[in-house]
């Protein structure tokens, strides 16, 4: 066995019209945590898919523990001890933890054609101990929290250790995206302790996480490996520069453009309650103000946002828009009151991916393109082109389906849709999720610009830093209740710790 | 990278799916005209059009439902019921009988649509139930015996069975329905929302579109057009019967899918259904010409539906087939 457990040598992969990976190298030593960073489209996911056998490379070799291998399926990858913890989890919610851990590998428990549940229980417990997770093997996966399910998935991957008699090579694809701060800490803690018995490839958008966790880091850009660094010898700004080819500005969240909101209250939420989700939620949103909601999963902040958007109907309370009480529990009512919702799940709730940009923009309000009672396709296309121009949306053509746009450009279409409907209040639920670094800054810039035009925001940000950086005022939430109001003026931003103490 | 791959893939499959129905039609016509020189004679083609008109009217309604990503399985018995309503009322009420037939369609569609949306039951099951309901009702009220319209009333059906400029009126009726549905699909909110629901219901809902209302409207449109085809059949057959539209469900779905409207919703339209109807009509003639057992023709349409879906379905959208 050589120095490396996994080697990727000169791998190239082309898809019609594009070279997704161009002569890429990557190597992982035993018990090493290797970071992989790059913007969307840099080739990270193509490489991961090659590693787990979902794609076959056009050129180049894969070596596992010094031996050349061909991986044609996830199963074959697992037989080599190589497995991935997926960003959008792969556990089956209707099965128990133990069944999920050994799904597809039940042979060892089968006697006379039936499963020996006791043995499976014991074995499952052993795998769960590896990740120090205290959960019953018989618990239904659907009843577990996201972060817990992720740990179960990690335990499933660690079970390869016994199957293959080798330390597993674990790929973690953006594992922190939907985790809260304390859950991330816990995950990192587990990853560090697993380091003794596994090698890890860690993919993340968050450079700070890469710096904290990894031993070495690879930077991909446009299908090429542009650099590999020993983590202790690099910095966030260097990595950022390598990834996007430009330097990270000190003014990431555009704080200098933060305005002091007007006195005028545009939205007043009074005594809003929904059983089991949030209780007695009150808020005054001023013209041009950005209010950030901070809280862990289960704090109720998502539900508050979805209530304002009209998707959840509250049990009690009211929402006043410019002093007028509005009907709750109907998206069209909220939209008519000037509220635009930018949902977390952009591809499902934000956009109709199988429609082009124009029809997406006009979906909430077709009236502007209806001429003499009939829908004018010409007017719609012109409207689309106007917004493509104004928002600098990168698209092959105005007719392209939104499916074919990158995350950042899709988000711009969502924002255009609401701006075209002339909303005055934005509810932003993780607006920069799955958006690459360069496009994030464009979104921040846009939010500032809109705020200065008098548009107000209710924001759930991707990270605490983002919450603090963008907001005028932060409401911390815990178990459905607002715990603290924290002012965040541009010259006196609070520290993450100031927030966390009210969130836990 | 992967985005462009997907783009290329979609562009490819879309082009293919776009061209396929028309290419199939042309190939079939060529085969037919070689097989029988009589096939391309105007009188034969006009006869074909007249035959296809009823099916087109029914298929146009179903197009909206499939475009929305739903299905309506109740169209054949709804058509049969409409024919019965017409046959029963024509002697006493004259032209009003036709309106009553259509009104029945409005009611049947509203019922299916409301059950589907308000009780949150899949359209497949809601319309399957409706199919059972109307089949049963049709047999009971006719006592399983066709109702014939006396010949002295045949002047009342001339608006369908008569000819203008040498073309049977039913063809003009179908063309008018096509025009109306084309405008509905392309140039109205309703058409846009139907397509948006089919392409992405959740995002459409979050954009404030009243999903339930649009769905109920679509089911009303579909059942009303099914009823209209039942009305047309009743004039042609000079009567009404519970078995009036037997075999139409399979064909109506076949024309939508053969035309290239995706069973998964969001892609397609009424013009494609026209191509689908033409394909089915040519196939009908062809099968008769080659002496295919009429009973076995259903089996062939069953096979064709599966084949057409297999060739056109975008499997990247539907990862798991249930």
mmCIF file of C-alpha atoms in Angstrom, chain A residues 50-349:
data_model
loop_
_atom_site.group_PDB
_atom_site.id
_atom_site.type_symbol
_atom_site.label_atom_id
_atom_site.label_comp_id
_atom_site.label_asym_id
_atom_site.label_seq_id
_atom_site.Cartn_x
_atom_site.Cartn_y
_atom_site.Cartn_z
ATOM 1 C CA UNK A 50 -17.088 9.656 -10.426
ATOM 2 C CA UNK A 51 -15.821 8.549 -7.027
ATOM 3 C CA UNK A 52 -19.093 6.880 -6.088
ATOM 4 C CA UNK A 53 -19.529 5.317 -9.509
ATOM 5 C CA UNK A 54 -22.380 7.450 -10.791
ATOM 6 C CA UNK A 55 -20.235 8.699 -13.700
ATOM 7 C CA UNK A 56 -17.373 7.042 -15.543
ATOM 8 C CA UNK A 57 -14.323 9.194 -16.321
ATOM 9 C CA UNK A 58 -13.303 9.664 -19.964
ATOM 10 C CA UNK A 59 -9.634 9.584 -19.103
ATOM 11 C CA UNK A 60 -7.451 9.015 -16.082
ATOM 12 C CA UNK A 61 -7.221 6.525 -13.263
ATOM 13 C CA UNK A 62 -8.661 5.909 -9.843
ATOM 14 C CA UNK A 63 -6.439 4.180 -7.322
ATOM 15 C CA UNK A 64 -7.646 2.865 -4.014
ATOM 16 C CA UNK A 65 -4.964 1.787 -1.602
ATOM 17 C CA UNK A 66 -2.503 1.763 -4.491
ATOM 18 C CA UNK A 67 -4.592 -0.419 -6.764
ATOM 19 C CA UNK A 68 -6.183 0.739 -9.964
ATOM 20 C CA UNK A 69 -9.940 0.326 -9.768
ATOM 21 C CA UNK A 70 -12.995 0.907 -11.885
ATOM 22 C CA UNK A 71 -16.073 1.950 -9.995
ATOM 23 C CA UNK A 72 -19.314 1.409 -11.852
ATOM 24 C CA UNK A 73 -21.916 1.817 -9.125
ATOM 25 C CA UNK A 74 -22.470 3.050 -5.596
ATOM 26 C CA UNK A 75 -22.392 -0.581 -4.512
ATOM 27 C CA UNK A 76 -18.958 -1.110 -6.056
ATOM 28 C CA UNK A 77 -17.706 2.080 -4.451
ATOM 29 C CA UNK A 78 -18.884 0.799 -1.091
ATOM 30 C CA UNK A 79 -17.178 -2.516 -1.710
ATOM 31 C CA UNK A 80 -13.964 -0.504 -1.904
ATOM 32 C CA UNK A 81 -14.878 1.270 1.328
ATOM 33 C CA UNK A 82 -15.761 4.524 -0.406
ATOM 34 C CA UNK A 83 -19.069 6.155 0.437
ATOM 35 C CA UNK A 84 -20.764 9.506 0.525
ATOM 36 C CA UNK A 85 -22.958 11.278 3.029
ATOM 37 C CA UNK A 86 -25.310 13.108 0.740
ATOM 38 C CA UNK A 87 -26.266 16.746 1.100
ATOM 39 C CA UNK A 88 -29.915 15.879 0.590
ATOM 40 C CA UNK A 89 -29.918 12.798 2.781
ATOM 41 C CA UNK A 90 -30.429 9.337 1.363
ATOM 42 C CA UNK A 91 -32.013 7.549 4.316
ATOM 43 C CA UNK A 92 -35.480 6.121 3.873
ATOM 44 C CA UNK A 93 -37.795 7.876 6.324
ATOM 45 C CA UNK A 94 -40.226 4.972 6.637
ATOM 46 C CA UNK A 95 -37.552 2.549 7.824
ATOM 47 C CA UNK A 96 -35.920 2.262 11.205
ATOM 48 C CA UNK A 97 -32.387 3.385 11.946
ATOM 49 C CA UNK A 98 -31.046 -0.187 11.955
ATOM 50 C CA UNK A 99 -32.695 -1.016 8.630
ATOM 51 C CA UNK A 100 -31.236 2.099 7.091
ATOM 52 C CA UNK A 101 -27.750 1.400 8.354
ATOM 53 C CA UNK A 102 -27.696 -2.041 6.789
ATOM 54 C CA UNK A 103 -29.929 -1.397 3.788
ATOM 55 C CA UNK A 104 -28.645 -3.558 0.955
ATOM 56 C CA UNK A 105 -26.312 -5.435 3.287
ATOM 57 C CA UNK A 106 -28.693 -7.599 5.243
ATOM 58 C CA UNK A 107 -27.066 -10.925 4.325
ATOM 59 C CA UNK A 108 -25.086 -11.133 7.549
ATOM 60 C CA UNK A 109 -28.320 -11.081 9.583
ATOM 61 C CA UNK A 110 -30.275 -13.542 7.538
ATOM 62 C CA UNK A 111 -30.831 -17.007 8.869
ATOM 63 C CA UNK A 112 -33.246 -19.435 7.197
ATOM 64 C CA UNK A 113 -34.448 -16.616 5.006
ATOM 65 C CA UNK A 114 -35.527 -14.323 7.829
ATOM 66 C CA UNK A 115 -33.802 -11.429 9.507
ATOM 67 C CA UNK A 116 -32.305 -11.827 12.960
ATOM 68 C CA UNK A 117 -33.416 -8.485 14.386
ATOM 69 C CA UNK A 118 -31.577 -8.887 17.661
ATOM 70 C CA UNK A 119 -28.290 -9.283 15.879
ATOM 71 C CA UNK A 120 -29.040 -6.358 13.611
ATOM 72 C CA UNK A 121 -29.859 -4.268 16.687
ATOM 73 C CA UNK A 122 -26.549 -5.060 18.316
ATOM 74 C CA UNK A 123 -24.602 -4.367 15.157
ATOM 75 C CA UNK A 124 -26.471 -1.120 14.534
ATOM 76 C CA UNK A 125 -25.729 0.001 18.066
ATOM 77 C CA UNK A 126 -22.049 -0.656 17.474
ATOM 78 C CA UNK A 127 -22.067 1.542 14.363
ATOM 79 C CA UNK A 128 -23.968 4.283 16.180
ATOM 80 C CA UNK A 129 -21.392 4.235 18.957
ATOM 81 C CA UNK A 130 -18.702 5.053 16.420
ATOM 82 C CA UNK A 131 -20.385 8.385 15.849
ATOM 83 C CA UNK A 132 -21.389 8.674 19.515
ATOM 84 C CA UNK A 133 -25.043 8.877 18.609
ATOM 85 C CA UNK A 134 -27.520 7.896 21.276
ATOM 86 C CA UNK A 135 -30.576 6.850 19.342
ATOM 87 C CA UNK A 136 -32.563 3.610 19.440
ATOM 88 C CA UNK A 137 -31.812 1.374 16.427
ATOM 89 C CA UNK A 138 -35.552 0.770 16.177
ATOM 90 C CA UNK A 139 -36.442 4.469 15.973
ATOM 91 C CA UNK A 140 -38.104 5.547 12.751
ATOM 92 C CA UNK A 141 -35.889 7.744 10.677
ATOM 93 C CA UNK A 142 -38.756 10.092 9.884
ATOM 94 C CA UNK A 143 -39.029 10.958 13.589
ATOM 95 C CA UNK A 144 -35.413 12.075 13.824
ATOM 96 C CA UNK A 145 -34.086 15.578 13.371
ATOM 97 C CA UNK A 146 -32.124 16.379 10.241
ATOM 98 C CA UNK A 147 -28.842 16.548 12.114
ATOM 99 C CA UNK A 148 -29.515 13.211 13.793
ATOM 100 C CA UNK A 149 -30.339 11.593 10.482
ATOM 101 C CA UNK A 150 -27.057 12.873 9.158
ATOM 102 C CA UNK A 151 -25.262 11.144 12.027
ATOM 103 C CA UNK A 152 -27.127 7.938 11.217
ATOM 104 C CA UNK A 153 -25.945 8.273 7.682
ATOM 105 C CA UNK A 154 -22.418 8.716 8.920
ATOM 106 C CA UNK A 155 -22.856 5.555 10.998
ATOM 107 C CA UNK A 156 -24.056 3.752 7.890
ATOM 108 C CA UNK A 157 -20.919 4.781 6.053
ATOM 109 C CA UNK A 158 -18.760 3.733 8.999
ATOM 110 C CA UNK A 159 -20.296 0.251 8.864
ATOM 111 C CA UNK A 160 -18.210 -0.245 5.715
ATOM 112 C CA UNK A 161 -15.270 -0.562 8.055
ATOM 113 C CA UNK A 162 -16.467 -4.030 9.079
ATOM 114 C CA UNK A 163 -17.605 -5.038 5.624
ATOM 115 C CA UNK A 164 -14.414 -4.190 3.802
ATOM 116 C CA UNK A 165 -11.890 -4.643 6.601
ATOM 117 C CA UNK A 166 -10.452 -1.258 5.693
ATOM 118 C CA UNK A 167 -10.743 2.206 7.094
ATOM 119 C CA UNK A 168 -13.537 3.790 5.029
ATOM 120 C CA UNK A 169 -13.056 6.786 2.785
ATOM 121 C CA UNK A 170 -15.929 9.079 3.648
ATOM 122 C CA UNK A 171 -17.137 11.830 1.370
ATOM 123 C CA UNK A 172 -19.123 14.579 3.082
ATOM 124 C CA UNK A 173 -20.915 16.695 0.499
ATOM 125 C CA UNK A 174 -21.847 20.094 1.926
ATOM 126 C CA UNK A 175 -22.832 18.525 5.237
ATOM 127 C CA UNK A 176 -23.326 21.791 7.073
ATOM 128 C CA UNK A 177 -25.706 23.513 4.671
ATOM 129 C CA UNK A 178 -28.833 23.041 6.726
ATOM 130 C CA UNK A 179 -27.238 22.632 10.134
ATOM 131 C CA UNK A 180 -27.318 25.189 12.893
ATOM 132 C CA UNK A 181 -24.175 26.334 14.635
ATOM 133 C CA UNK A 182 -24.278 23.922 17.572
ATOM 134 C CA UNK A 183 -25.057 21.023 15.244
ATOM 135 C CA UNK A 184 -22.120 21.961 13.072
ATOM 136 C CA UNK A 185 -19.875 21.963 16.123
ATOM 137 C CA UNK A 186 -21.119 18.527 17.052
ATOM 138 C CA UNK A 187 -20.601 17.234 13.514
ATOM 139 C CA UNK A 188 -17.051 18.601 13.443
ATOM 140 C CA UNK A 189 -16.351 17.014 16.782
ATOM 141 C CA UNK A 190 -17.488 13.635 15.434
ATOM 142 C CA UNK A 191 -15.558 14.045 12.200
ATOM 143 C CA UNK A 192 -12.398 14.758 14.189
ATOM 144 C CA UNK A 193 -12.857 11.677 16.310
ATOM 145 C CA UNK A 194 -13.606 9.538 13.242
ATOM 146 C CA UNK A 195 -10.369 10.702 11.744
ATOM 147 C CA UNK A 196 -8.566 7.893 13.578
ATOM 148 C CA UNK A 197 -10.478 5.251 11.689
ATOM 149 C CA UNK A 198 -11.303 6.858 8.357
ATOM 150 C CA UNK A 199 -10.131 9.207 5.651
ATOM 151 C CA UNK A 200 -12.433 12.053 4.845
ATOM 152 C CA UNK A 201 -13.154 14.256 1.854
ATOM 153 C CA UNK A 202 -15.014 17.328 3.026
ATOM 154 C CA UNK A 203 -16.821 19.511 0.522
ATOM 155 C CA UNK A 204 -18.138 22.858 1.652
ATOM 156 C CA UNK A 205 -19.096 26.308 0.466
ATOM 157 C CA UNK A 206 -17.932 27.697 3.772
ATOM 158 C CA UNK A 207 -14.245 28.430 3.706
ATOM 159 C CA UNK A 208 -14.091 28.983 7.458
ATOM 160 C CA UNK A 209 -15.228 25.398 7.950
ATOM 161 C CA UNK A 210 -12.590 24.135 5.552
ATOM 162 C CA UNK A 211 -9.932 26.038 7.467
ATOM 163 C CA UNK A 212 -11.169 24.754 10.788
ATOM 164 C CA UNK A 213 -11.498 21.112 9.890
ATOM 165 C CA UNK A 214 -9.188 19.996 7.110
ATOM 166 C CA UNK A 215 -5.516 19.043 6.865
ATOM 167 C CA UNK A 216 -5.175 19.870 3.214
ATOM 168 C CA UNK A 217 -7.420 21.568 0.738
ATOM 169 C CA UNK A 218 -7.928 21.331 -3.016
ATOM 170 C CA UNK A 219 -9.309 24.258 -4.955
ATOM 171 C CA UNK A 220 -11.235 23.603 -8.172
ATOM 172 C CA UNK A 221 -12.169 26.197 -10.717
ATOM 173 C CA UNK A 222 -13.832 25.686 -14.100
ATOM 174 C CA UNK A 223 -13.170 21.945 -14.113
ATOM 175 C CA UNK A 224 -9.510 22.260 -13.222
ATOM 176 C CA UNK A 225 -7.613 21.817 -10.022
ATOM 177 C CA UNK A 226 -6.090 25.256 -9.540
ATOM 178 C CA UNK A 227 -4.322 24.647 -6.253
ATOM 179 C CA UNK A 228 -3.740 22.344 -3.340
ATOM 180 C CA UNK A 229 -2.624 23.763 -0.043
ATOM 181 C CA UNK A 230 -1.732 22.563 3.394
ATOM 182 C CA UNK A 231 -4.565 24.120 5.347
ATOM 183 C CA UNK A 232 -2.387 25.618 8.056
ATOM 184 C CA UNK A 233 -0.441 27.500 5.406
ATOM 185 C CA UNK A 234 -3.349 29.158 3.666
ATOM 186 C CA UNK A 235 -6.038 31.653 4.539
ATOM 187 C CA UNK A 236 -9.658 32.342 3.762
ATOM 188 C CA UNK A 237 -8.804 35.216 1.461
ATOM 189 C CA UNK A 238 -6.240 33.179 -0.455
ATOM 190 C CA UNK A 239 -8.699 30.314 -0.961
ATOM 191 C CA UNK A 240 -11.404 32.732 -1.959
ATOM 192 C CA UNK A 241 -9.121 34.385 -4.448
ATOM 193 C CA UNK A 242 -8.115 31.021 -5.914
ATOM 194 C CA UNK A 243 -11.740 29.974 -6.221
ATOM 195 C CA UNK A 244 -13.185 33.061 -7.813
ATOM 196 C CA UNK A 245 -10.055 34.662 -9.142
ATOM 197 C CA UNK A 246 -10.626 37.864 -7.199
ATOM 198 C CA UNK A 247 -9.950 39.043 -3.713
ATOM 199 C CA UNK A 248 -12.468 38.874 -0.892
ATOM 200 C CA UNK A 249 -13.416 42.398 -0.033
ATOM 201 C CA UNK A 250 -13.513 43.448 3.589
ATOM 202 C CA UNK A 251 -16.951 44.793 2.863
ATOM 203 C CA UNK A 252 -18.482 41.378 2.212
ATOM 204 C CA UNK A 253 -21.964 42.219 3.438
ATOM 205 C CA UNK A 254 -21.843 45.783 2.104
ATOM 206 C CA UNK A 255 -22.217 47.192 5.614
ATOM 207 C CA UNK A 256 -21.287 50.710 4.536
ATOM 208 C CA UNK A 257 -24.412 50.723 2.377
ATOM 209 C CA UNK A 258 -26.625 49.795 5.287
ATOM 210 C CA UNK A 259 -29.216 52.529 5.779
ATOM 211 C CA UNK A 260 -31.074 53.669 8.841
ATOM 212 C CA UNK A 261 -34.673 52.657 8.227
ATOM 213 C CA UNK A 262 -37.474 55.221 8.117
ATOM 214 C CA UNK A 263 -39.925 55.599 11.007
ATOM 215 C CA UNK A 264 -42.801 54.338 8.912
ATOM 216 C CA UNK A 265 -43.917 50.844 9.911
ATOM 217 C CA UNK A 266 -44.775 48.837 6.796
ATOM 218 C CA UNK A 267 -45.573 45.547 8.467
ATOM 219 C CA UNK A 268 -46.680 44.954 11.993
ATOM 220 C CA UNK A 269 -47.063 41.411 13.257
ATOM 221 C CA UNK A 270 -49.121 41.179 16.419
ATOM 222 C CA UNK A 271 -49.527 38.220 18.730
ATOM 223 C CA UNK A 272 -49.000 35.638 16.016
ATOM 224 C CA UNK A 273 -49.229 32.079 17.357
ATOM 225 C CA UNK A 274 -49.313 28.638 15.831
ATOM 226 C CA UNK A 275 -49.475 25.691 18.133
ATOM 227 C CA UNK A 276 -46.288 23.683 18.264
ATOM 228 C CA UNK A 277 -44.434 26.117 16.010
ATOM 229 C CA UNK A 278 -44.245 29.622 17.461
ATOM 230 C CA UNK A 279 -45.946 31.677 20.116
ATOM 231 C CA UNK A 280 -46.902 35.316 20.525
ATOM 232 C CA UNK A 281 -44.636 36.607 17.795
ATOM 233 C CA UNK A 282 -44.532 40.406 17.509
ATOM 234 C CA UNK A 283 -42.561 42.557 15.147
ATOM 235 C CA UNK A 284 -42.569 46.004 13.578
ATOM 236 C CA UNK A 285 -40.831 46.149 10.232
ATOM 237 C CA UNK A 286 -39.932 49.653 9.086
ATOM 238 C CA UNK A 287 -39.530 50.967 5.590
ATOM 239 C CA UNK A 288 -36.098 49.967 4.270
ATOM 240 C CA UNK A 289 -35.314 47.831 7.290
ATOM 241 C CA UNK A 290 -33.735 44.386 7.264
ATOM 242 C CA UNK A 291 -34.761 42.276 10.236
ATOM 243 C CA UNK A 292 -32.903 39.016 10.681
ATOM 244 C CA UNK A 293 -34.372 36.049 12.513
ATOM 245 C CA UNK A 294 -31.742 33.952 14.261
ATOM 246 C CA UNK A 295 -32.431 30.592 15.796
ATOM 247 C CA UNK A 296 -31.713 26.902 15.530
ATOM 248 C CA UNK A 297 -33.900 24.360 13.750
ATOM 249 C CA UNK A 298 -37.161 24.164 15.621
ATOM 250 C CA UNK A 299 -36.938 27.748 16.862
ATOM 251 C CA UNK A 300 -39.969 28.553 14.740
ATOM 252 C CA UNK A 301 -38.332 31.175 12.558
ATOM 253 C CA UNK A 302 -38.998 29.298 9.289
ATOM 254 C CA UNK A 303 -42.639 28.871 10.256
ATOM 255 C CA UNK A 304 -43.006 32.568 11.044
ATOM 256 C CA UNK A 305 -41.675 33.382 7.587
ATOM 257 C CA UNK A 306 -43.981 30.880 5.920
ATOM 258 C CA UNK A 307 -46.903 32.360 7.830
ATOM 259 C CA UNK A 308 -46.075 35.840 6.584
ATOM 260 C CA UNK A 309 -45.872 34.353 3.076
ATOM 261 C CA UNK A 310 -49.381 32.946 3.490
ATOM 262 C CA UNK A 311 -48.382 29.301 3.355
ATOM 263 C CA UNK A 312 -49.073 28.533 7.017
ATOM 264 C CA UNK A 313 -52.312 29.665 8.623
ATOM 265 C CA UNK A 314 -51.731 30.803 12.204
ATOM 266 C CA UNK A 315 -54.069 30.006 15.108
ATOM 267 C CA UNK A 316 -53.999 33.527 16.489
ATOM 268 C CA UNK A 317 -52.745 37.006 15.845
ATOM 269 C CA UNK A 318 -52.738 39.389 12.934
ATOM 270 C CA UNK A 319 -50.499 40.976 10.387
ATOM 271 C CA UNK A 320 -50.986 44.622 9.489
ATOM 272 C CA UNK A 321 -49.599 45.928 6.230
ATOM 273 C CA UNK A 322 -49.443 49.716 6.311
ATOM 274 C CA UNK A 323 -51.952 49.587 9.134
ATOM 275 C CA UNK A 324 -54.399 47.296 7.332
ATOM 276 C CA UNK A 325 -55.054 43.827 8.660
ATOM 277 C CA UNK A 326 -54.624 41.169 5.954
ATOM 278 C CA UNK A 327 -56.182 37.742 5.486
ATOM 279 C CA UNK A 328 -53.796 35.001 6.593
ATOM 280 C CA UNK A 329 -53.120 31.563 5.210
ATOM 281 C CA UNK A 330 -53.329 32.395 1.513
ATOM 282 C CA UNK A 331 -50.288 33.130 -0.644
ATOM 283 C CA UNK A 332 -52.297 35.283 -3.029
ATOM 284 C CA UNK A 333 -53.473 37.492 -0.139
ATOM 285 C CA UNK A 334 -49.905 38.002 1.039
ATOM 286 C CA UNK A 335 -48.765 38.790 -2.490
ATOM 287 C CA UNK A 336 -51.586 41.276 -2.995
ATOM 288 C CA UNK A 337 -50.496 42.938 0.239
ATOM 289 C CA UNK A 338 -47.058 43.409 -1.284
ATOM 290 C CA UNK A 339 -45.190 40.503 0.287
ATOM 291 C CA UNK A 340 -42.819 38.394 -1.796
ATOM 292 C CA UNK A 341 -41.494 35.101 -0.458
ATOM 293 C CA UNK A 342 -38.102 33.784 -1.516
ATOM 294 C CA UNK A 343 -38.242 30.207 -0.272
ATOM 295 C CA UNK A 344 -35.486 27.972 0.907
ATOM 296 C CA UNK A 345 -36.229 25.322 -1.684
ATOM 297 C CA UNK A 346 -35.733 27.380 -4.794
ATOM 298 C CA UNK A 347 -36.237 24.581 -7.307
ATOM 299 C CA UNK A 348 -39.521 23.467 -5.811
ATOM 300 C CA UNK A 349 -41.209 26.542 -4.351
#
